[in-house]
Amino acid sequence: MKLAYQSLLAGVALTVSSLALAAGELNLYNWGNYTSPKLIEKFEAETGIKVTITDYDSNETALAKVRAGGHGFDLAVPSHSHLPIWMSEGLIANARVDQMPNFKNVAKEWRNPDWDPGRQYSAPWQWGSVGVMVDTSVYNGDINTFGIILDPPEELIGKINVAPEMNDVISSALLYLGGEACSGDKELLRKVRDKLVEAKPKWKSMDYGVIEKFAGRDLAASLYWNGAAFRARLKNPDVRYGYPVEGYSLWADAVVLLKDAKNVEEAKTFMNFIMAPENAGLMSEFARYANSIVGSEAFMPEDMATAPEVVVPEEFIGAGKFYPTCSPEVQKMYTAIWTELQK
Amino acid sequence: MILRRRSFVIKRMPGFTLLALACFFALYMPLAPLVVYSFNEGNNIALWEGFSLRWYQAAWENQLVQSAAIRSIVVATIASIIATVLATMVALATTRTRPYRGQTIIYAMVNQPLVVPEIVTAVALLILFALIKQATNYHGYAYLVIAHSAFCIPFAYLPIRARLEGMDRVLETAAADLYATPWRAFKRVTLPLMLPGIFAGAMLAFVISLDDVVITEFVKSAGQDTLPTYMLGQLRRSITPEINAISTVLLGISVLMVTLIFFLSRKKTA
């Protein structure tokens, strides 16, 4: 009874506080479990702005809610693949991120991404890549190729996993066969299909949750994301992450100011805030993905600042590329290949 | 319950035990690892590292979980009260009157949330509430409460209606014969008798509201994550047994409520 009373009181308090749209508030709409609580505490202490975080679980949900309007959010964090849609639908306001004081900290390769030319709209949040994880105690040859998955060496056969993500798998195969992701070249896509179908019997699984399987040495290779590769290495020191030299795809999430934001100044303050090295370091410390801010390594935990999964080695930077969402026609062919692969 | 009294006993049908066991197995097996790994010592939801309650403690101390849980309970409490009051009125209007035109339609309309896919309701509410939010600039909890109340009504309605239909009309008729006004007869006779049904309905509505994901995800405004939507948000990154611990607690609450409902509705035949 007492608990119920307290909860009711808390509920009333919540309702009242959400009614009073006082100055100094900020509503951030972000992926769940992605915002560092320490970062928010620091921001609130430094600026006096109270931050409310609301979670979403997919780009589609976020887009649907923001598109409908009346959402009450100021900032959102879409992925690069969806950002052009947000822009073309006029959901984003131009915050002139490139003129913010802390923009000077943004690494030069992140200042002019294809999906936000000139970087006026979006402040960098975190990013990662699609590559290969290999247990080097099983195979110690060259791991910087998708050949690990598609033309696997003898030692790895039957110990390979592939992330069940259509776009990542097919785009990686396209890159491996000398094409570009989202290519509409039917001849090439046919080769991709044959390659994948031929390789599949050599795989063990197409699944998520690989970290524990590498830890238990059930798997020896996987097409996967860098963040998980990093966490797997902390559990099994033989795990290495390969950056395929034939090309690999990158993803990035970026903070954008919504057109119908109520707290525009507060939102811009936040965008500037996260581009400071010490704050970007906090972000990465929590979510364990790389950020795009020069000097943030100094504020990351030791194991992260030196991790080759997080800090891309110089020689592999050039091979990584961003790919937009494929056109509907290509998407259809992808789906056809994917269906065949699932059989 | 009727079956038990008749001579046809389903329990004696060939293969009954086996089939029943298979059904229970399919229903409850997937939950077993979830519960087991909530007690895992390690960070992992698939690698057992010994027994510990650390994830329960972690969830209990997690501020985000706390505020989401309180929000869930507040919304579920208010929504289930509203839904139960409305459901009681509808149940009376569809059982304690002379049959009238459109009665079946009312019945069907009240039960609409059971039939319409949840995502359809969610998208419809998203669009409607977005318009209202833009027009009024109000972003409070009313939207969640209204949405939850609406889809909880049939869940509250069904047990109440079942109770009313199972009740002997004689007592109510007797009250009327003894010159009780309709209101007095309702207050002194009908209401006390239907109370177990009302409680069962309210608890079912509470559980349904507590567990809802899809509609909540689409209707919630800033800072209105409930426990289930909070959990959904965790899925993109690697999951820790904390989620198992929260799920186990939610599961426990649901099981407890359903058990209570069972005992409440059993009383009526005793």
XYZ file of C-alpha atoms in Angstrom:
613
model
C 0.000 0.000 0.000
C 2.764 2.359 0.997
C 4.652 1.481 -2.144
C 1.581 2.091 -4.275
C 1.143 5.474 -2.620
C 4.772 6.371 -3.241
C 4.557 5.290 -6.859
C 1.443 7.362 -7.314
C 3.207 10.363 -5.842
C 6.151 9.733 -8.113
C 3.769 9.482 -11.035
C 2.141 12.784 -10.155
C 5.552 14.379 -9.809
C 6.560 13.025 -13.214
C 3.409 14.346 -14.825
C 3.878 17.766 -13.293
C 7.514 17.983 -14.285
C 6.735 17.037 -17.868
C 4.040 19.693 -17.973
C 6.355 22.443 -16.893
C 8.468 23.015 -19.963
C 10.871 25.200 -18.034
C 13.972 26.673 -19.611
C 17.079 24.516 -19.594
C 15.662 21.205 -20.751
C 16.751 18.867 -23.465
C 15.024 15.811 -24.893
C 17.361 13.304 -26.453
C 15.917 10.437 -28.481
C 18.605 7.784 -28.785
C 19.189 4.059 -29.207
C 18.677 2.189 -25.961
C 21.694 1.554 -23.752
C 23.793 3.853 -25.918
C 24.019 7.063 -23.883
C 26.649 7.205 -21.170
C 25.052 8.178 -17.839
C 28.357 9.797 -16.832
C 28.286 11.932 -19.961
C 24.783 13.161 -19.119
C 25.678 13.842 -15.488
C 28.682 15.873 -16.587
C 26.613 17.804 -19.119
C 23.927 18.585 -16.560
C 26.498 19.692 -13.982
C 28.318 21.951 -16.436
C 25.349 23.551 -18.140
C 22.431 23.218 -15.721
C 20.372 21.794 -18.578
C 18.242 18.839 -17.564
C 18.417 15.989 -20.068
C 15.630 13.484 -20.644
C 16.595 10.396 -22.596
C 14.075 8.292 -24.463
C 15.025 5.007 -26.119
C 14.342 3.532 -29.505
C 15.272 0.147 -30.836
C 15.489 0.666 -34.601
C 15.959 3.357 -37.230
C 12.477 2.566 -38.478
C 10.754 3.230 -35.149
C 12.647 6.472 -34.687
C 11.856 7.652 -38.200
C 8.165 6.760 -37.840
C 7.771 8.687 -34.604
C 9.669 11.755 -35.729
C 7.907 11.764 -39.068
C 4.501 11.742 -37.348
C 5.439 14.941 -35.510
C 4.444 16.118 -32.060
C 7.096 13.867 -30.541
C 8.638 16.489 -28.276
C 12.237 15.452 -28.957
C 15.046 17.894 -29.692
C 17.843 15.578 -30.787
C 17.900 12.163 -32.408
C 20.725 9.827 -33.402
C 19.961 8.152 -36.735
C 22.424 5.914 -38.559
C 24.242 7.232 -41.609
C 22.211 4.908 -43.840
C 18.985 6.595 -42.772
C 20.220 10.145 -42.349
C 19.619 11.113 -45.991
C 15.974 10.055 -45.590
C 15.603 12.281 -42.549
C 17.134 15.127 -44.523
C 15.091 14.667 -47.658
C 11.905 14.585 -45.611
C 12.842 17.840 -43.931
C 12.925 16.401 -40.442
C 16.288 17.920 -39.570
C 17.223 21.540 -38.932
C 20.593 22.884 -39.979
C 22.519 23.314 -36.724
C 25.699 24.447 -38.522
C 27.717 21.858 -36.666
C 30.727 22.837 -38.784
C 30.777 26.278 -37.163
C 30.607 25.067 -33.569
C 33.700 25.770 -31.456
C 34.427 22.100 -30.787
C 34.164 21.106 -34.447
C 37.938 21.599 -34.602
C 38.265 18.323 -32.664
C 36.516 16.251 -35.325
C 39.010 14.032 -37.147
C 39.533 15.189 -40.703
C 38.152 12.015 -42.292
C 34.880 12.693 -40.459
C 34.478 16.313 -41.518
C 32.905 15.699 -44.862
C 31.073 12.356 -44.991
C 29.053 11.569 -48.120
C 25.859 11.372 -46.120
C 26.270 14.865 -44.669
C 28.483 16.887 -47.016
C 30.213 19.671 -45.142
C 28.908 18.228 -41.888
C 26.494 21.072 -41.195
C 23.663 18.907 -39.888
C 25.106 16.144 -37.766
C 27.487 15.892 -34.842
C 29.430 12.617 -34.682
C 28.253 10.121 -32.085
C 29.869 6.690 -32.577
C 30.814 4.423 -35.432
C 32.052 0.982 -36.301
C 32.809 -1.394 -39.119
C 31.898 -4.768 -40.587
C 34.914 -7.067 -40.769
C 36.075 -10.530 -39.795
C 36.909 -11.966 -36.399
C 39.424 -14.793 -36.297
C 40.794 -16.944 -33.495
C 44.486 -16.843 -34.432
C 45.279 -19.948 -32.398
C 43.294 -21.861 -35.027
C 44.415 -19.975 -38.129
C 47.350 -17.599 -38.234
C 47.448 -16.557 -41.886
C 46.324 -13.231 -43.330
C 42.991 -12.248 -41.810
C 42.430 -8.940 -43.584
C 40.102 -10.318 -46.229
C 36.531 -11.551 -46.535
C 38.150 -14.658 -48.027
C 38.210 -15.913 -44.423
C 34.462 -16.324 -44.759
C 33.915 -16.816 -48.474
C 36.973 -18.926 -49.392
C 37.852 -20.205 -45.949
C 41.203 -21.852 -45.270
C 41.099 -25.531 -44.305
C 41.615 -24.869 -40.578
C 38.504 -22.707 -40.282
C 35.986 -24.845 -42.140
C 33.046 -25.728 -39.918
C 33.990 -23.123 -37.313
C 32.686 -20.032 -39.070
C 29.785 -17.824 -38.125
C 28.142 -15.137 -40.246
C 26.104 -12.305 -38.768
C 22.508 -12.719 -39.957
C 22.358 -9.222 -41.451
C 21.391 -9.232 -45.104
C 22.943 -5.902 -46.095
C 26.228 -6.494 -44.318
C 26.690 -10.001 -45.676
C 25.789 -9.321 -49.294
C 27.641 -6.005 -49.430
C 30.743 -7.690 -48.024
C 30.514 -10.431 -50.669
C 30.122 -7.778 -53.375
C 33.210 -5.981 -52.165
C 35.129 -9.257 -52.036
C 34.251 -9.999 -55.667
C 35.449 -6.588 -56.764
C 32.161 -4.731 -56.850
C 30.692 -1.940 -54.803
C 28.041 -2.349 -52.136
C 24.516 -1.825 -53.470
C 25.715 -2.518 -57.005
C 22.884 -3.283 -59.407
C 25.166 -5.291 -61.726
C 23.160 -8.476 -62.229
C 26.098 -10.497 -63.489
C 28.060 -9.651 -60.386
C 25.114 -10.291 -58.079
C 24.766 -13.723 -59.651
C 28.400 -14.389 -58.795
C 27.756 -13.167 -55.270
C 24.880 -15.597 -54.941
C 26.977 -18.513 -56.228
C 29.835 -17.586 -53.934
C 27.630 -17.393 -50.858
C 25.790 -20.612 -51.652
C 29.102 -22.351 -52.243
C 30.578 -21.059 -48.992
C 27.621 -21.737 -46.759
C 28.253 -25.465 -46.190
C 31.615 -24.476 -44.728
C 29.952 -22.308 -42.079
C 28.734 -23.453 -38.733
C 26.066 -20.858 -38.001
C 24.443 -17.569 -38.919
C 23.836 -16.048 -35.553
C 24.324 -13.154 -33.131
C 25.925 -13.426 -29.728
C 29.339 -14.552 -30.875
C 31.361 -13.144 -27.984
C 30.725 -16.018 -25.636
C 31.262 -18.554 -28.416
C 34.695 -17.137 -29.146
C 35.354 -17.125 -25.421
C 34.399 -20.812 -25.280
C 36.325 -21.491 -28.524
C 33.258 -22.904 -30.253
C 33.867 -20.555 -33.162
C 37.102 -19.661 -34.884
C 35.918 -17.023 -37.379
C 32.985 -14.748 -38.013
C 31.783 -11.963 -40.219
C 30.911 -9.449 -37.538
C 31.222 -5.959 -36.090
C 34.320 -4.438 -34.550
C 32.783 -3.664 -31.156
C 31.992 -7.314 -30.494
C 35.427 -8.351 -31.763
C 36.990 -6.057 -29.184
C 34.906 -7.490 -26.367
C 35.637 -11.034 -27.539
C 39.389 -10.381 -27.447
C 39.141 -9.311 -23.818
C 37.792 -12.790 -23.095
C 39.932 -14.753 -25.524
C 43.288 -13.065 -26.210
C 43.759 -14.991 -29.486
C 40.875 -13.246 -31.216
C 41.870 -10.676 -33.837
C 39.787 -8.390 -35.999
C 40.568 -8.195 -39.708
C 39.883 -5.177 -41.916
C 39.312 -6.636 -45.386
C 41.622 -4.891 -47.842
C 39.203 -5.406 -50.735
C 36.931 -2.975 -48.931
C 34.652 -3.107 -45.897
C 31.641 -1.119 -44.890
C 31.403 1.376 -42.099
C 28.426 2.542 -40.121
C 28.027 5.656 -38.048
C 25.350 7.167 -35.858
C 25.169 10.943 -35.687
C 23.299 13.482 -33.565
C 20.897 15.712 -35.455
C 18.759 18.671 -34.426
C 15.105 18.036 -35.206
C 13.192 20.651 -37.141
C 10.415 20.893 -34.548
C 12.795 20.971 -31.556
C 11.630 23.232 -28.743
C 14.994 23.560 -27.018
C 17.191 24.562 -29.911
C 19.930 26.361 -27.965
C 20.203 23.567 -25.403
C 20.401 21.036 -28.222
C 23.204 22.931 -29.936
C 25.029 23.169 -26.620
C 24.834 19.404 -26.360
C 26.059 18.866 -29.921
C 29.048 21.061 -29.221
C 29.611 19.361 -25.861
C 29.959 15.866 -27.307
C 32.665 17.025 -29.724
C 35.038 17.797 -26.846
C 37.640 15.012 -26.441
C 36.982 14.378 -22.743
C 33.246 13.979 -23.394
C 33.623 11.841 -26.502
C 35.929 9.643 -24.437
C 33.139 9.130 -21.894
C 30.761 8.174 -24.705
C 33.115 5.496 -25.992
C 33.929 4.253 -22.527
C 30.284 3.389 -22.004
C 29.143 2.057 -25.382
C 32.585 0.738 -26.372
C 32.507 2.015 -29.925
C 34.881 4.459 -31.526
C 34.041 8.153 -31.835
C 35.341 10.662 -34.350
C 37.041 13.074 -31.985
C 40.796 13.598 -32.047
C 42.369 13.266 -28.615
C 39.471 11.373 -27.055
C 41.677 8.273 -26.670
C 43.336 9.965 -23.704
C 40.014 9.828 -21.892
C 39.169 6.226 -22.741
C 40.021 3.221 -20.617
C 43.522 1.952 -21.370
C 42.331 -1.302 -22.998
C 40.223 0.673 -25.455
C 42.543 3.486 -26.410
C 45.067 1.013 -27.812
C 42.607 -1.504 -29.264
C 43.095 -2.078 -32.997
C 39.379 -2.882 -33.226
C 38.549 0.643 -32.065
C 41.417 2.682 -33.453
C 41.706 1.593 -37.080
C 45.351 0.937 -38.057
C 46.561 3.549 -40.540
C 46.984 1.140 -43.481
C 43.356 -0.008 -43.341
C 41.608 3.358 -43.039
C 41.321 3.834 -46.803
C 39.481 0.558 -47.420
C 36.518 1.437 -45.216
C 33.549 3.100 -46.876
C 30.037 4.230 -46.040
C 27.221 2.832 -48.054
C 23.747 4.317 -48.143
C 20.633 2.206 -48.018
C 20.464 0.401 -51.372
C 17.860 1.376 -53.951
C 14.580 -0.583 -53.818
C 15.500 -2.558 -56.975
C 18.851 -3.617 -55.539
C 17.190 -4.285 -52.194
C 14.864 -6.714 -54.004
C 17.778 -8.619 -55.527
C 19.519 -8.677 -52.156
C 16.404 -10.210 -50.643
C 16.245 -12.847 -53.367
C 19.857 -13.854 -52.731
C 19.275 -13.809 -49.006
C 16.232 -16.048 -49.276
C 18.188 -18.523 -51.330
C 21.013 -18.465 -48.802
C 18.614 -19.178 -45.962
C 17.318 -22.367 -47.572
C -15.545 -26.354 -14.943
C -18.783 -27.453 -16.501
C -16.975 -30.393 -17.994
C -16.029 -31.665 -14.610
C -19.632 -32.164 -13.645
C -20.671 -33.956 -16.815
C -19.995 -37.613 -17.407
C -17.608 -36.893 -20.268
C -14.204 -36.591 -18.604
C -11.562 -35.152 -20.865
C -8.804 -36.349 -18.572
C -9.623 -39.935 -19.485
C -9.227 -39.385 -23.229
C -6.348 -41.399 -24.681
C -3.116 -39.453 -24.890
C -4.428 -36.586 -22.748
C -1.547 -36.628 -20.310
C 1.062 -36.793 -23.011
C -0.495 -33.985 -25.023
C -0.946 -31.806 -21.955
C 2.649 -32.364 -20.916
C 3.878 -31.549 -24.423
C 1.885 -28.309 -24.416
C 3.200 -27.268 -21.019
C 6.711 -28.142 -22.126
C 6.436 -25.973 -25.255
C 4.943 -23.118 -23.222
C 7.355 -23.087 -20.327
C 10.627 -24.508 -21.623
C 11.774 -21.322 -23.368
C 11.355 -19.481 -20.081
C 13.569 -21.854 -18.146
C 16.959 -20.702 -19.485
C 15.880 -17.080 -19.120
C 15.170 -17.622 -15.444
C 18.230 -19.803 -14.867
C 20.653 -17.318 -16.426
C 19.207 -14.452 -14.417
C 21.125 -16.035 -11.538
C 24.361 -16.193 -13.508
C 27.495 -14.922 -11.857
C 29.127 -13.941 -15.166
C 28.334 -11.246 -17.746
C 26.917 -13.698 -20.137
C 23.470 -14.980 -21.015
C 24.710 -18.270 -22.443
C 27.740 -19.258 -20.378
C 27.104 -20.388 -16.823
C 29.652 -19.105 -14.317
C 28.040 -19.896 -10.992
C 25.109 -18.753 -8.923
C 24.737 -15.153 -7.842
C 22.102 -12.505 -7.265
C 24.309 -9.728 -8.587
C 22.119 -9.001 -11.613
C 19.061 -8.601 -9.430
C 21.044 -6.165 -7.364
C 22.307 -4.400 -10.494
C 18.783 -4.055 -11.862
C 17.481 -2.915 -8.498
C 20.157 -0.204 -8.280
C 19.873 0.871 -11.912
C 18.214 4.270 -11.885
C 16.846 3.848 -15.385
C 15.246 0.546 -14.451
C 13.835 2.066 -11.283
C 12.193 5.012 -12.970
C 10.919 2.853 -15.844
C 9.440 0.378 -13.359
C 7.698 3.094 -11.353
C 6.349 4.590 -14.568
C 5.078 1.171 -15.678
C 3.317 0.588 -12.366
C 1.749 4.053 -12.262
C 0.465 3.807 -15.825
C -0.786 0.246 -15.294
C -2.550 1.177 -12.050
C -4.367 4.172 -13.469
C -5.166 2.471 -16.773
C -6.459 -0.694 -15.130
C -8.740 1.306 -12.808
C -10.198 3.269 -15.708
C -10.533 0.149 -17.847
C -12.226 -1.793 -15.047
C -14.769 0.910 -14.295
C -15.681 1.176 -17.972
C -15.676 -2.590 -18.433
C -18.008 -3.019 -15.447
C -20.443 -0.554 -16.957
C -20.312 -2.268 -20.332
C -20.724 -5.689 -18.745
C -23.844 -4.522 -16.921
C -25.194 -2.917 -20.055
C -24.734 -6.084 -22.071
C -26.057 -8.617 -19.532
C -28.498 -6.896 -17.190
C -30.837 -5.418 -19.771
C -33.485 -6.721 -22.066
C -31.874 -7.685 -25.372
C -31.734 -4.665 -27.618
C -30.670 -3.909 -31.162
C -26.963 -3.542 -31.562
C -26.029 -5.473 -28.452
C -23.826 -7.832 -30.423
C -22.200 -4.923 -32.183
C -21.359 -3.350 -28.838
C -19.905 -6.638 -27.704
C -17.768 -6.857 -30.818
C -16.656 -3.262 -30.571
C -15.589 -3.572 -26.953
C -13.518 -6.598 -27.815
C -11.945 -4.926 -30.833
C -8.474 -4.656 -29.265
C -8.370 -8.447 -29.018
C -8.833 -8.822 -32.757
C -7.157 -5.800 -34.365
C -3.400 -6.326 -34.725
C -1.571 -4.311 -32.102
C 0.684 -2.622 -34.622
C -2.364 -1.228 -36.438
C -3.666 0.327 -33.235
C -0.176 1.599 -32.456
C 0.292 3.324 -35.803
C -3.215 4.772 -35.683
C -2.604 6.166 -32.205
C 0.809 7.493 -33.232
C -0.744 9.529 -36.028
C -3.740 10.720 -34.024
C -1.770 11.645 -30.918
C 0.885 13.378 -33.014
C -1.820 15.719 -34.320
C -3.131 16.362 -30.821
C 0.364 16.872 -29.441
C 1.118 19.416 -32.123
C -2.165 21.232 -31.594
C -2.102 21.333 -27.798
C 1.605 21.109 -27.084
C 0.762 18.751 -24.218
C 3.179 15.823 -23.950
C 2.186 14.322 -20.624
C 1.130 10.889 -19.521
C -2.499 11.215 -20.585
C -1.747 9.660 -23.986
C -0.216 6.542 -22.505
C -2.995 6.244 -19.934
C -5.730 6.646 -22.560
C -4.100 4.144 -24.921
C -3.516 1.595 -22.171
C -7.027 2.010 -20.761
C -8.482 1.417 -24.201
C -6.697 -1.825 -24.969
C -7.197 -3.090 -21.396
C -10.985 -2.789 -21.500
C -11.726 -6.185 -23.116
C -9.367 -7.932 -20.730
C -11.225 -6.443 -17.785
C -14.582 -6.951 -19.492
C -14.411 -10.688 -20.172
C -14.052 -11.931 -16.573
C -16.646 -9.442 -15.323
C -19.119 -10.492 -17.975
C -18.453 -14.165 -17.287
C -19.120 -13.543 -13.609
C -22.365 -11.697 -14.342
C -23.576 -14.422 -16.658
C -22.793 -17.093 -14.094
C -24.605 -15.280 -11.316
C -28.038 -16.390 -10.261
C -30.606 -13.772 -11.182
C -32.897 -14.901 -8.336
C -31.265 -12.723 -5.697
C -31.505 -9.609 -7.829
C -35.117 -10.371 -8.666
C -35.832 -10.959 -4.987
C -34.335 -7.594 -4.107
C -36.546 -5.942 -6.693
C -39.563 -7.818 -5.357
C -38.828 -6.427 -1.922
C -39.050 -2.899 -3.330
C -35.353 -2.189 -3.531
C -34.709 0.585 -6.017
C -32.568 -0.533 -8.987
C -29.616 1.407 -7.576
C -30.005 -0.135 -4.127
C -30.373 -3.626 -5.580
C -27.221 -3.051 -7.561
C -25.286 -1.704 -4.596
C -26.364 -4.305 -2.064
C -26.789 -7.401 -4.231
C -25.280 -7.273 -7.705
C -22.069 -5.403 -6.939
C -20.954 -7.551 -3.971
C -21.644 -10.676 -5.969
C -19.723 -9.524 -9.027
C -16.776 -8.192 -7.023
C -14.526 -11.237 -7.584
C -15.048 -10.782 -11.318
C -14.186 -7.117 -11.064
C -10.989 -7.846 -9.170
C -10.017 -10.536 -11.648
C -10.680 -8.139 -14.516
C -8.686 -5.349 -12.896
C -5.702 -7.588 -12.291
C -5.745 -8.944 -15.802
C -5.921 -5.396 -17.152
C -3.013 -4.421 -14.898
C -0.830 -7.243 -16.192
C -1.718 -6.512 -19.806
C -0.831 -2.853 -19.390
C 2.379 -3.719 -17.558
C 3.528 -6.010 -20.381
C 2.669 -3.861 -23.368
C 5.478 -2.976 -25.777
C 4.253 -2.080 -29.242
C 1.612 0.518 -28.462
C 3.720 2.066 -25.713
C 6.746 2.349 -28.004
C 4.735 4.338 -30.504
C 2.718 6.454 -28.077
C 5.311 7.385 -25.464
C 6.564 10.956 -25.367
C 9.982 12.101 -24.243
C 11.154 10.427 -21.053
C 8.255 7.993 -20.895
C 10.029 4.683 -21.264
C 8.238 1.878 -19.457
C 10.006 -1.238 -18.305
C 9.225 -3.242 -21.471
C 10.272 -0.449 -23.860
C 13.410 0.095 -21.804
C 14.206 -3.596 -22.201
C 13.557 -3.459 -25.926
C 16.041 -0.609 -26.194
C 18.767 -2.728 -24.623
C 18.666 -5.328 -27.359
C 20.869 -3.602 -29.882
C 23.936 -4.038 -27.737
C 25.110 -7.181 -26.059
C 22.603 -8.279 -23.463
C 23.628 -8.934 -19.874
C 21.756 -11.133 -17.389
C 20.338 -7.906 -15.962
C 17.662 -8.168 -18.631
C 17.028 -11.766 -17.547
C 16.667 -10.603 -13.963
C 14.149 -7.900 -14.894
C 12.279 -10.365 -17.116
C 12.152 -12.912 -14.326
C 10.673 -10.359 -11.947
C 8.086 -9.306 -14.546
C 7.302 -12.949 -15.180
C 6.926 -13.507 -11.443
C 4.484 -10.612 -11.146
C 2.433 -11.891 -14.081
C 2.308 -15.426 -12.707
C 1.342 -14.125 -9.278
C -1.480 -12.036 -10.723
C -2.812 -14.862 -12.854
C -2.751 -17.187 -9.836
C -4.699 -14.627 -7.825
C -7.216 -14.267 -10.651
C -7.592 -18.037 -10.705
C -8.376 -18.188 -6.993
C -10.727 -15.235 -7.198
C -12.731 -16.696 -10.017
C -12.754 -20.165 -8.461
C -14.581 -18.941 -5.380
C -17.766 -18.337 -7.280
C -18.506 -22.020 -7.836
C -17.554 -23.000 -4.309
